[in-house]
mmCIF file of C-alpha atoms in Angstrom:
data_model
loop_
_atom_site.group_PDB
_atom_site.id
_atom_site.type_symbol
_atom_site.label_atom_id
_atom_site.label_comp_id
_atom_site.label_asym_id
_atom_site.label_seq_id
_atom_site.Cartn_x
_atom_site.Cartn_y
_atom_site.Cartn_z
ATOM 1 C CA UNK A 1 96.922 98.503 114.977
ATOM 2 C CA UNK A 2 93.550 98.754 112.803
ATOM 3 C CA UNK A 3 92.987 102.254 110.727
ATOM 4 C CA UNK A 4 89.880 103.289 109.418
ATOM 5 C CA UNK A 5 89.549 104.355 106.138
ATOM 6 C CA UNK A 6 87.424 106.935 104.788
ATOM 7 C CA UNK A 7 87.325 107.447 101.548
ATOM 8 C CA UNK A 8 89.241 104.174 101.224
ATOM 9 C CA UNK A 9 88.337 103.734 97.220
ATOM 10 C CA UNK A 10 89.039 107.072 96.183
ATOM 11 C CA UNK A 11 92.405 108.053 94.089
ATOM 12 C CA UNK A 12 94.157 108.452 97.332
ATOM 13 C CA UNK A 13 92.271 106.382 99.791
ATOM 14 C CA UNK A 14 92.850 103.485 98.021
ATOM 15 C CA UNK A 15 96.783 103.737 97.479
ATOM 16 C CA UNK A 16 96.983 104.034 101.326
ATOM 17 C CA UNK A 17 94.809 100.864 102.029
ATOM 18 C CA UNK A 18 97.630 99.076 99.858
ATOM 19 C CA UNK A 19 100.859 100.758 101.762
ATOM 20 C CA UNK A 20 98.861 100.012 104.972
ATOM 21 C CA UNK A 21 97.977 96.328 104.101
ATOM 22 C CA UNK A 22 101.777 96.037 103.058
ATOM 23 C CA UNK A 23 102.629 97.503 106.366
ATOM 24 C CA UNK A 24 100.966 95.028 108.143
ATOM 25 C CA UNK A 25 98.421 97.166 109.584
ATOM 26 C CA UNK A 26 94.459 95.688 110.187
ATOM 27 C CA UNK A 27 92.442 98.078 107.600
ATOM 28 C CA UNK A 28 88.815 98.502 107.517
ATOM 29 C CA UNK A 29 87.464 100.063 104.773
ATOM 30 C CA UNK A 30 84.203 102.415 104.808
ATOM 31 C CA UNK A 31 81.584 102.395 102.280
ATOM 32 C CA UNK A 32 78.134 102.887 101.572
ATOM 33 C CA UNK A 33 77.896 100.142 99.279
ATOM 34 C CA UNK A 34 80.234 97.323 101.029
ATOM 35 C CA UNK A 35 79.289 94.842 98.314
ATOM 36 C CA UNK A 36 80.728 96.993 95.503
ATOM 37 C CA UNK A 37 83.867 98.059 97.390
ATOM 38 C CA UNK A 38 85.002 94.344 98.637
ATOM 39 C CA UNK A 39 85.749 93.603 94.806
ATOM 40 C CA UNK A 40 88.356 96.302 94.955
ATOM 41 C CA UNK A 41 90.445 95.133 97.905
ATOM 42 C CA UNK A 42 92.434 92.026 99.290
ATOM 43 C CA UNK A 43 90.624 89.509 101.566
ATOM 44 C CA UNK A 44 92.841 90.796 104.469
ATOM 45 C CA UNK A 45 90.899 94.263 104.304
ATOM 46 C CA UNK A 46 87.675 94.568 106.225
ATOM 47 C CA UNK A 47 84.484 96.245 104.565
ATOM 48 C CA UNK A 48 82.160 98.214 106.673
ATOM 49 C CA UNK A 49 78.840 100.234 105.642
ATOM 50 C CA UNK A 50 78.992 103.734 106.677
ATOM 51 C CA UNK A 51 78.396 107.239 105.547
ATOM 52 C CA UNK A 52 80.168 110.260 106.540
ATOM 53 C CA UNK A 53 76.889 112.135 105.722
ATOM 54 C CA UNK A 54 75.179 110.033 108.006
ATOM 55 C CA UNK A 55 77.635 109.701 111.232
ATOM 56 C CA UNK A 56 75.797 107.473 113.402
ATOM 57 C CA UNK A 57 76.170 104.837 110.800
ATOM 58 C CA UNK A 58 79.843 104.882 111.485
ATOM 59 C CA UNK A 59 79.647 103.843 115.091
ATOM 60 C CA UNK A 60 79.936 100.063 114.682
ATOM 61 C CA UNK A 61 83.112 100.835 112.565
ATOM 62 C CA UNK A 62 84.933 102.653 114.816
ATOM 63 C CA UNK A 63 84.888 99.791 117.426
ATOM 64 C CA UNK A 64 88.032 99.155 118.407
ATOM 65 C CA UNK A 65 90.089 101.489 116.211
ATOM 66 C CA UNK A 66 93.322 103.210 116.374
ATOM 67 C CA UNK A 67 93.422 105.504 114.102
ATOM 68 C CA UNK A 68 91.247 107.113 111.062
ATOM 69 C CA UNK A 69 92.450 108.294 107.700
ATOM 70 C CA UNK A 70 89.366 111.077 107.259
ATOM 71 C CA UNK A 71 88.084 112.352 103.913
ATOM 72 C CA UNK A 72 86.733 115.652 104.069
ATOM 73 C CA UNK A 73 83.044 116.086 104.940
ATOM 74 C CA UNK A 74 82.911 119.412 106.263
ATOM 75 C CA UNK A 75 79.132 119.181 107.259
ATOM 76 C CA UNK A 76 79.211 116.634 109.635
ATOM 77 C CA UNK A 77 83.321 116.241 110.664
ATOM 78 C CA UNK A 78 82.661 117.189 114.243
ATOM 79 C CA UNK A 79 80.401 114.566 115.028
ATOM 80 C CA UNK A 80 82.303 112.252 112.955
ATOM 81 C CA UNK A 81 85.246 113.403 115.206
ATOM 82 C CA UNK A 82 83.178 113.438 118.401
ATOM 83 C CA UNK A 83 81.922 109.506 117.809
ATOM 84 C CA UNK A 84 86.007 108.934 117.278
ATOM 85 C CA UNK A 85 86.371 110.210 120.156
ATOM 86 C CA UNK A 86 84.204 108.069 122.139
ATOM 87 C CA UNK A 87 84.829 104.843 120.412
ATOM 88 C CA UNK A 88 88.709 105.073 121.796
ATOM 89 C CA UNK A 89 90.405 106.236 118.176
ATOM 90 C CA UNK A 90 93.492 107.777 118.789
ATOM 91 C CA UNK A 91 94.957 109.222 115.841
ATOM 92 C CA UNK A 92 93.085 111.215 112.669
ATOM 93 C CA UNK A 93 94.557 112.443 109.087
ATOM 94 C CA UNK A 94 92.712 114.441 107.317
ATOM 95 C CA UNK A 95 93.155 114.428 103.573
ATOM 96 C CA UNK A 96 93.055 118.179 103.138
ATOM 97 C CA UNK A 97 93.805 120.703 100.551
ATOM 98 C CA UNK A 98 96.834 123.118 100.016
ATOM 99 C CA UNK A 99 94.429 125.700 99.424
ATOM 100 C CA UNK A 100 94.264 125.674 103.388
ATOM 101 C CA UNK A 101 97.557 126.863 103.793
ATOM 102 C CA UNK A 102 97.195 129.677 100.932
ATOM 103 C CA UNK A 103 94.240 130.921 102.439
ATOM 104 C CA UNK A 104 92.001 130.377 99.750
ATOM 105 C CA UNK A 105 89.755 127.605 101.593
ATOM 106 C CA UNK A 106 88.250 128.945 104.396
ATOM 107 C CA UNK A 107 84.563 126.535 104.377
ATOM 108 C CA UNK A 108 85.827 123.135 102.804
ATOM 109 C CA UNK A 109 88.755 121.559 104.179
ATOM 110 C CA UNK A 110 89.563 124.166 107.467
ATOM 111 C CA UNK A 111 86.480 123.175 109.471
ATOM 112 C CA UNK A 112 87.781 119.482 109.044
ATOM 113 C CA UNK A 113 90.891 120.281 110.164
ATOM 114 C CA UNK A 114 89.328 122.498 113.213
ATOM 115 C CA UNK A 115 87.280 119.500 114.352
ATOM 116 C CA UNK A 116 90.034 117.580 115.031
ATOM 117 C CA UNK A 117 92.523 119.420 116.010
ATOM 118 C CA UNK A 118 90.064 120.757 119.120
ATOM 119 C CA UNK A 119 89.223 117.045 119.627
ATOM 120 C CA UNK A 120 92.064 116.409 122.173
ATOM 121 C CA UNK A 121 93.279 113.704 119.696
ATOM 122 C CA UNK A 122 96.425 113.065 117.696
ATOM 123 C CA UNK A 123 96.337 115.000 114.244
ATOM 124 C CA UNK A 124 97.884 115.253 111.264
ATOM 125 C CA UNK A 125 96.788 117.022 108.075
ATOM 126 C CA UNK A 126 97.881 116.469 104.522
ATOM 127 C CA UNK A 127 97.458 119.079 102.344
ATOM 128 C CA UNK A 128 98.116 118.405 99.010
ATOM 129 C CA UNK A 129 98.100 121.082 95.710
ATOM 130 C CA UNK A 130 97.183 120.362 92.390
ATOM 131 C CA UNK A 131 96.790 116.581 91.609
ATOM 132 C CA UNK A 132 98.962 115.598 88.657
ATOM 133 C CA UNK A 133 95.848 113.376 88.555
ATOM 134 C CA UNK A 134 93.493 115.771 87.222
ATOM 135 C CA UNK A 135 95.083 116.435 83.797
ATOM 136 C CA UNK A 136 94.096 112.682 83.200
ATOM 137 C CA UNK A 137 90.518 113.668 84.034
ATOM 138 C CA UNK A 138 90.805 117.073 82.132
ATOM 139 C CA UNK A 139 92.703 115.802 79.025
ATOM 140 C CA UNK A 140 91.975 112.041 78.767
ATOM 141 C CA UNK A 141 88.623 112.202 77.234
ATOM 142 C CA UNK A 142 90.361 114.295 74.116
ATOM 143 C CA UNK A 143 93.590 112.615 73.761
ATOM 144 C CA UNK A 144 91.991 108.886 73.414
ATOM 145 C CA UNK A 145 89.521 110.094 71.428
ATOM 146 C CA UNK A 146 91.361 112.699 68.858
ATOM 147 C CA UNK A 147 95.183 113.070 69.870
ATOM 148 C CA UNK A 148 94.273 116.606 71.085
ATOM 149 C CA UNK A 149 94.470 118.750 73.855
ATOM 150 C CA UNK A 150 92.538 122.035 73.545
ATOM 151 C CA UNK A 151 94.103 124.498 76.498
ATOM 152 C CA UNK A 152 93.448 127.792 77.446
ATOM 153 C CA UNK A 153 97.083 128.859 79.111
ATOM 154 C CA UNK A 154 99.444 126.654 77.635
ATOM 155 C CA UNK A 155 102.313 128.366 79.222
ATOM 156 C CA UNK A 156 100.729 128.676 82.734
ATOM 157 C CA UNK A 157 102.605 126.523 85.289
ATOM 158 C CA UNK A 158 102.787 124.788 88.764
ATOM 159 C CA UNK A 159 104.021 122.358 90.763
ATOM 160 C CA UNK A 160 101.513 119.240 90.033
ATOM 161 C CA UNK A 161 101.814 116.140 92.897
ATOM 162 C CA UNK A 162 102.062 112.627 92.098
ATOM 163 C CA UNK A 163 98.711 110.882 94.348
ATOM 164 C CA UNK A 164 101.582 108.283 95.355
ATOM 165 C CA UNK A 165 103.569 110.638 97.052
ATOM 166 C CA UNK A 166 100.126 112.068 98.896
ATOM 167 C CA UNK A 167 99.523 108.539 99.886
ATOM 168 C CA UNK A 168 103.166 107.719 101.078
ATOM 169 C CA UNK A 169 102.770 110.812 103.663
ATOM 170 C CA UNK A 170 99.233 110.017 104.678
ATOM 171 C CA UNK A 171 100.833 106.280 105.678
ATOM 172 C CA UNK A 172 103.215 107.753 107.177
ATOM 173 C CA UNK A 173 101.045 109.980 109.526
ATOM 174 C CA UNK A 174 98.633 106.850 110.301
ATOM 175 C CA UNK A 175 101.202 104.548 111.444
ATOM 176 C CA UNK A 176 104.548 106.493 112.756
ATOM 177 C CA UNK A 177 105.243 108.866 115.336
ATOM 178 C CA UNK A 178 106.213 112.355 115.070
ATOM 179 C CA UNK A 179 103.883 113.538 112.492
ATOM 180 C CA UNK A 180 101.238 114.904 115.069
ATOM 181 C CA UNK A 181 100.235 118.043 115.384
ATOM 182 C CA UNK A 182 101.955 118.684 111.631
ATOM 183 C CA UNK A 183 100.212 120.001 108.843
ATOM 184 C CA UNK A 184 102.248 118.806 105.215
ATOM 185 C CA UNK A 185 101.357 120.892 102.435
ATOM 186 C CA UNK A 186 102.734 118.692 99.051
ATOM 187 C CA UNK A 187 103.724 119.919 95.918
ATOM 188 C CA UNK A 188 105.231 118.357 93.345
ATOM 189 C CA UNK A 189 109.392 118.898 92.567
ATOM 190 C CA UNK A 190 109.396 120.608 89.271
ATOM 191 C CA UNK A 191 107.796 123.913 87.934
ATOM 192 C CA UNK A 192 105.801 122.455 84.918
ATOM 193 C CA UNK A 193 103.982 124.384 82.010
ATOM 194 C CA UNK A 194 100.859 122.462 80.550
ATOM 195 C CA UNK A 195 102.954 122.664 77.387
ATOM 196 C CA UNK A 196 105.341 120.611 79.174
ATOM 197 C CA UNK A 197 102.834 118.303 80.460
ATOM 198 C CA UNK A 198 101.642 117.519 77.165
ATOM 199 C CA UNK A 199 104.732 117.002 75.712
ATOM 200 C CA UNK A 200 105.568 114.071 78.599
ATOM 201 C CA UNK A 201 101.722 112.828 78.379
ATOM 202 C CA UNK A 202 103.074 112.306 74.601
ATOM 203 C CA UNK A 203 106.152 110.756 75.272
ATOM 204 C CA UNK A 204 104.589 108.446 77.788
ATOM 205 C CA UNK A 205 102.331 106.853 75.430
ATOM 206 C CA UNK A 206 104.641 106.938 72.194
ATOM 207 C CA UNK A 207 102.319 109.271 70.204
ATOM 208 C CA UNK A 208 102.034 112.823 69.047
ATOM 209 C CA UNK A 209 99.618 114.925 70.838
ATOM 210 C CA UNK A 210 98.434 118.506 69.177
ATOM 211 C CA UNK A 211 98.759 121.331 71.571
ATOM 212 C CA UNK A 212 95.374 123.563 70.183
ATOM 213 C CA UNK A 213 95.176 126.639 72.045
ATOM 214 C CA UNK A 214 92.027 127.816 72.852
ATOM 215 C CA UNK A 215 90.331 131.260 74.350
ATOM 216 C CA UNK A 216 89.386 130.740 78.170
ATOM 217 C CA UNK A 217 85.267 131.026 77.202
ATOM 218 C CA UNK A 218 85.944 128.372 74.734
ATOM 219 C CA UNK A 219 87.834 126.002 76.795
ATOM 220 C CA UNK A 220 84.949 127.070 79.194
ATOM 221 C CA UNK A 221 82.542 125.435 76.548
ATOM 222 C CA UNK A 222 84.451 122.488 76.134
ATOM 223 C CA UNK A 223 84.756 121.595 79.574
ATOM 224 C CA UNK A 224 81.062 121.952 80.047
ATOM 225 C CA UNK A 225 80.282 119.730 77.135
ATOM 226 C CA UNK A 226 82.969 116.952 77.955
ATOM 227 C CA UNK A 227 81.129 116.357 81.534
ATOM 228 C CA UNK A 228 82.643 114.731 84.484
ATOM 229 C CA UNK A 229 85.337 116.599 86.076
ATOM 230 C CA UNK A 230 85.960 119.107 83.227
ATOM 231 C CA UNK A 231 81.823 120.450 83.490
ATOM 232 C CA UNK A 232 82.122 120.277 87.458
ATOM 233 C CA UNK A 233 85.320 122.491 87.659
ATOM 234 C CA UNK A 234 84.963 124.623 84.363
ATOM 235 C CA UNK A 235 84.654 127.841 85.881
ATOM 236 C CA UNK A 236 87.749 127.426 88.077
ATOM 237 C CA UNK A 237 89.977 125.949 85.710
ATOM 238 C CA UNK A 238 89.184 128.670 83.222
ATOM 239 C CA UNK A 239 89.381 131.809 85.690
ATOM 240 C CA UNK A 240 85.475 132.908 85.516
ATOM 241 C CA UNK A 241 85.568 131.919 89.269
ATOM 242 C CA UNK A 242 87.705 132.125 92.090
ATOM 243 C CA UNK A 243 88.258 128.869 94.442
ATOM 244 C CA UNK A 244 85.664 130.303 96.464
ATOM 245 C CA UNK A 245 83.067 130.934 93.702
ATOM 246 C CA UNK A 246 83.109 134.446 93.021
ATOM 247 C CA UNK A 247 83.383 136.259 89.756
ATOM 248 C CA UNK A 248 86.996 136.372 88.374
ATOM 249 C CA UNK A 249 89.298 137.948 85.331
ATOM 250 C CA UNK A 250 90.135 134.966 83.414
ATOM 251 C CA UNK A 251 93.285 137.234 82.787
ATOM 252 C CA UNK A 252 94.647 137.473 86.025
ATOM 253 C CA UNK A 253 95.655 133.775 85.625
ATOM 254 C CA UNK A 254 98.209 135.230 83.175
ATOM 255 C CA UNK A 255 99.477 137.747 85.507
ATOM 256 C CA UNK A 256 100.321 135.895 88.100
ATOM 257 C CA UNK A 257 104.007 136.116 89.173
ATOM 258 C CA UNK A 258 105.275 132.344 91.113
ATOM 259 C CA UNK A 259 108.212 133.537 91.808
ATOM 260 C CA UNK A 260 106.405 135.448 94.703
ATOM 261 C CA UNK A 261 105.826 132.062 95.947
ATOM 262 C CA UNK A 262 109.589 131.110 97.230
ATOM 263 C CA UNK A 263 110.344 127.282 97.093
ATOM 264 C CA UNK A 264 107.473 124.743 98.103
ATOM 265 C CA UNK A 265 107.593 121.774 99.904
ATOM 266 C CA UNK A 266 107.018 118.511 98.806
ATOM 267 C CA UNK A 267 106.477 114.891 100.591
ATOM 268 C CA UNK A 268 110.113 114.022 100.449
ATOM 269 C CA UNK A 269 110.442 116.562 103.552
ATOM 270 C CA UNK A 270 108.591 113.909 105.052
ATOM 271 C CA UNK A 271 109.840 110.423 104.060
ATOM 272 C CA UNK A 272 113.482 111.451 102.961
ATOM 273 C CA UNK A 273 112.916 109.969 99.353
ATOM 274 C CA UNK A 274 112.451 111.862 95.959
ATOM 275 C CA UNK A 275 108.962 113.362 95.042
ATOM 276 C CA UNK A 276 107.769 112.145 91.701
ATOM 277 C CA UNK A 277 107.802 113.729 88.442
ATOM 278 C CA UNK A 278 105.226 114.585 86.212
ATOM 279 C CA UNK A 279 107.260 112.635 83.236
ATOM 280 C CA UNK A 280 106.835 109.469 85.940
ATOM 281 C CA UNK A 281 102.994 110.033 86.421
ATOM 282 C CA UNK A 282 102.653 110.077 82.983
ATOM 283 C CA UNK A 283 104.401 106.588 82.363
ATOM 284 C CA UNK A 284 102.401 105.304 85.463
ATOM 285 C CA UNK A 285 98.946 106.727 83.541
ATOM 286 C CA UNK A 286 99.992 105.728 80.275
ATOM 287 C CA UNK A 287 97.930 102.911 79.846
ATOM 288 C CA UNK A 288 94.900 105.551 80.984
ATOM 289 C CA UNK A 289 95.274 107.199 78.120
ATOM 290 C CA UNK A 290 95.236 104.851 75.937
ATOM 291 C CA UNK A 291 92.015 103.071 76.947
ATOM 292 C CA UNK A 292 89.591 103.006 73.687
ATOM 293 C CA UNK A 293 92.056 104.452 71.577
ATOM 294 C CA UNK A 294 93.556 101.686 69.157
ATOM 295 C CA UNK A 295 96.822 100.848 69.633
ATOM 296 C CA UNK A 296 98.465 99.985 66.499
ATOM 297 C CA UNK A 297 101.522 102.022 65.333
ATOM 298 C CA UNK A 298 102.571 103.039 68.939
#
């Protein structure tokens, strides 16, 4: 069996090369910069040039192919889909979002998902929720630098995944039966305030983090001047904007009752073991947080 992999160095991408290589499975990696991406994998794993943006580039890589892990690229998935098609691949998952199955993205991840799933092909979508993932892009910048977290909604919570338990379902889907035509949304196994989060971020790295709470428009101001992840997401995370973009009440974040939500699923519905914590994603990340920071006392 050989899977292609798109996306193959991202946060999830890359964790599935690894289960796949471990698996046995031929992997060929896509990139548009082979040369920089062949440092960041085993021998074993072939590195092709391609572009998702540019889908005739991908032709030579999906010569004699099985299946294709598929990062979203809305613009172009149904030619990306169509030259899959042709080239004999027989299988697609689609890293998607769990804002699918909520409704709330209607023009990212769906068309992905409706360009393969009218492709005649095998399918499987995995849809995950809020990555654990991102508090280490929201929060790392200010913990290595001051032992701070500045947050808006201290006591908001949710059900944050662990990226290993996204990647053990998307192996899964690429390499055993009965997953097609299945759509796994993934949520983590514990209800979790930010408060909470910080306090196991702390824990994790053996130091004391301050909890400063802040007004949404000033965590708004933060996140813009931090960059990165915080300045590309600030709206959203604060509540000026919707996941679609429009105007929002910062406040209604507050309001919102998750109890109306009923249990959620998570990706041990789907390989039978225990989903990770967040207190385990933190001890994984640990090391994250710490980068830069000195180390003595701790």
């Amino acid at each position: 069996m050989r899977i292609l992999m798109t996306g193959a160095t991202g946060n999830v991408g890359r964790l599935v090369v690894d289960r796949l290589v471990r698996a046995g499975v031929t992997v060929r990696a896509l990139s548009r910069d082979p040369a920089r991406a062949r440092v960041r994998f085993a021998e074993d794993v072939e590195v092709v040039e391609g572009d998702l943006a540019r889908p005739q580039s991908m032709a030579p890589a999906l010569k004699g192919v099985d299946g294709m892990y598929l990062f979203p690229h809305a613009a172009t998935a149904p030619q990306v889909v169509a030259l899959a098609g042709e080239a004999g691949v027989r299988r697609i998952v689609v890293l998607s979002s769990g804002a699918v199955t909520t409704g709330y993205d209607t023009d990212f991840h769906l068309p992905v998902e409706h360009a393969v799933e009218s492709s005649g092909l095998e399918w499987t979508h995995v849809r995950p929720g809020e990555f654990m993932l991102n508090k280490l892009w929201l929060w790392g910048p200010s913990i290595r630098a001051e032992r701070i977290i500045r947050e808006p909604l201290p006591d908001a919570a949710w059900y944050p995944v662990h990226e290993q338990d996204i990647a053990d379902v998307a192996t899964a889907a690429l390499i055993e039966d009965g997953h097609q035509g299945a759509a796994y949304t993934l949520n983590g196994p514990e209800l979790i305030t930010r408060r909470a989060q910080v306090a196991a971020i702390a824990a994790a790295i053996g130091a004391e983090i301050r909890l400063e709470v802040v007004t949404p428009a000033q965590a708004r101001e933060l996140y813009l001047a931090q960059g990165g992840f915080a300045a590309d997401n600030a709206d959203f995370l604060t509540g000026f904007k919707d996941y679609s973009g429009a105007e929002a009440d910062p406040s209604a974040k507050q309001e919102f009752d998750l109890a109306m939500l009923g249990p959620m699923s998570t990706a041990e519905e789907v390989t039978g073991r225990p989903t990770r914590t967040f207190a385990e994603w933190a001890h994984d990340h640990a090391r994250d947080f710490l980068a830069g920071v000195p180390s003595a006392g701790f």
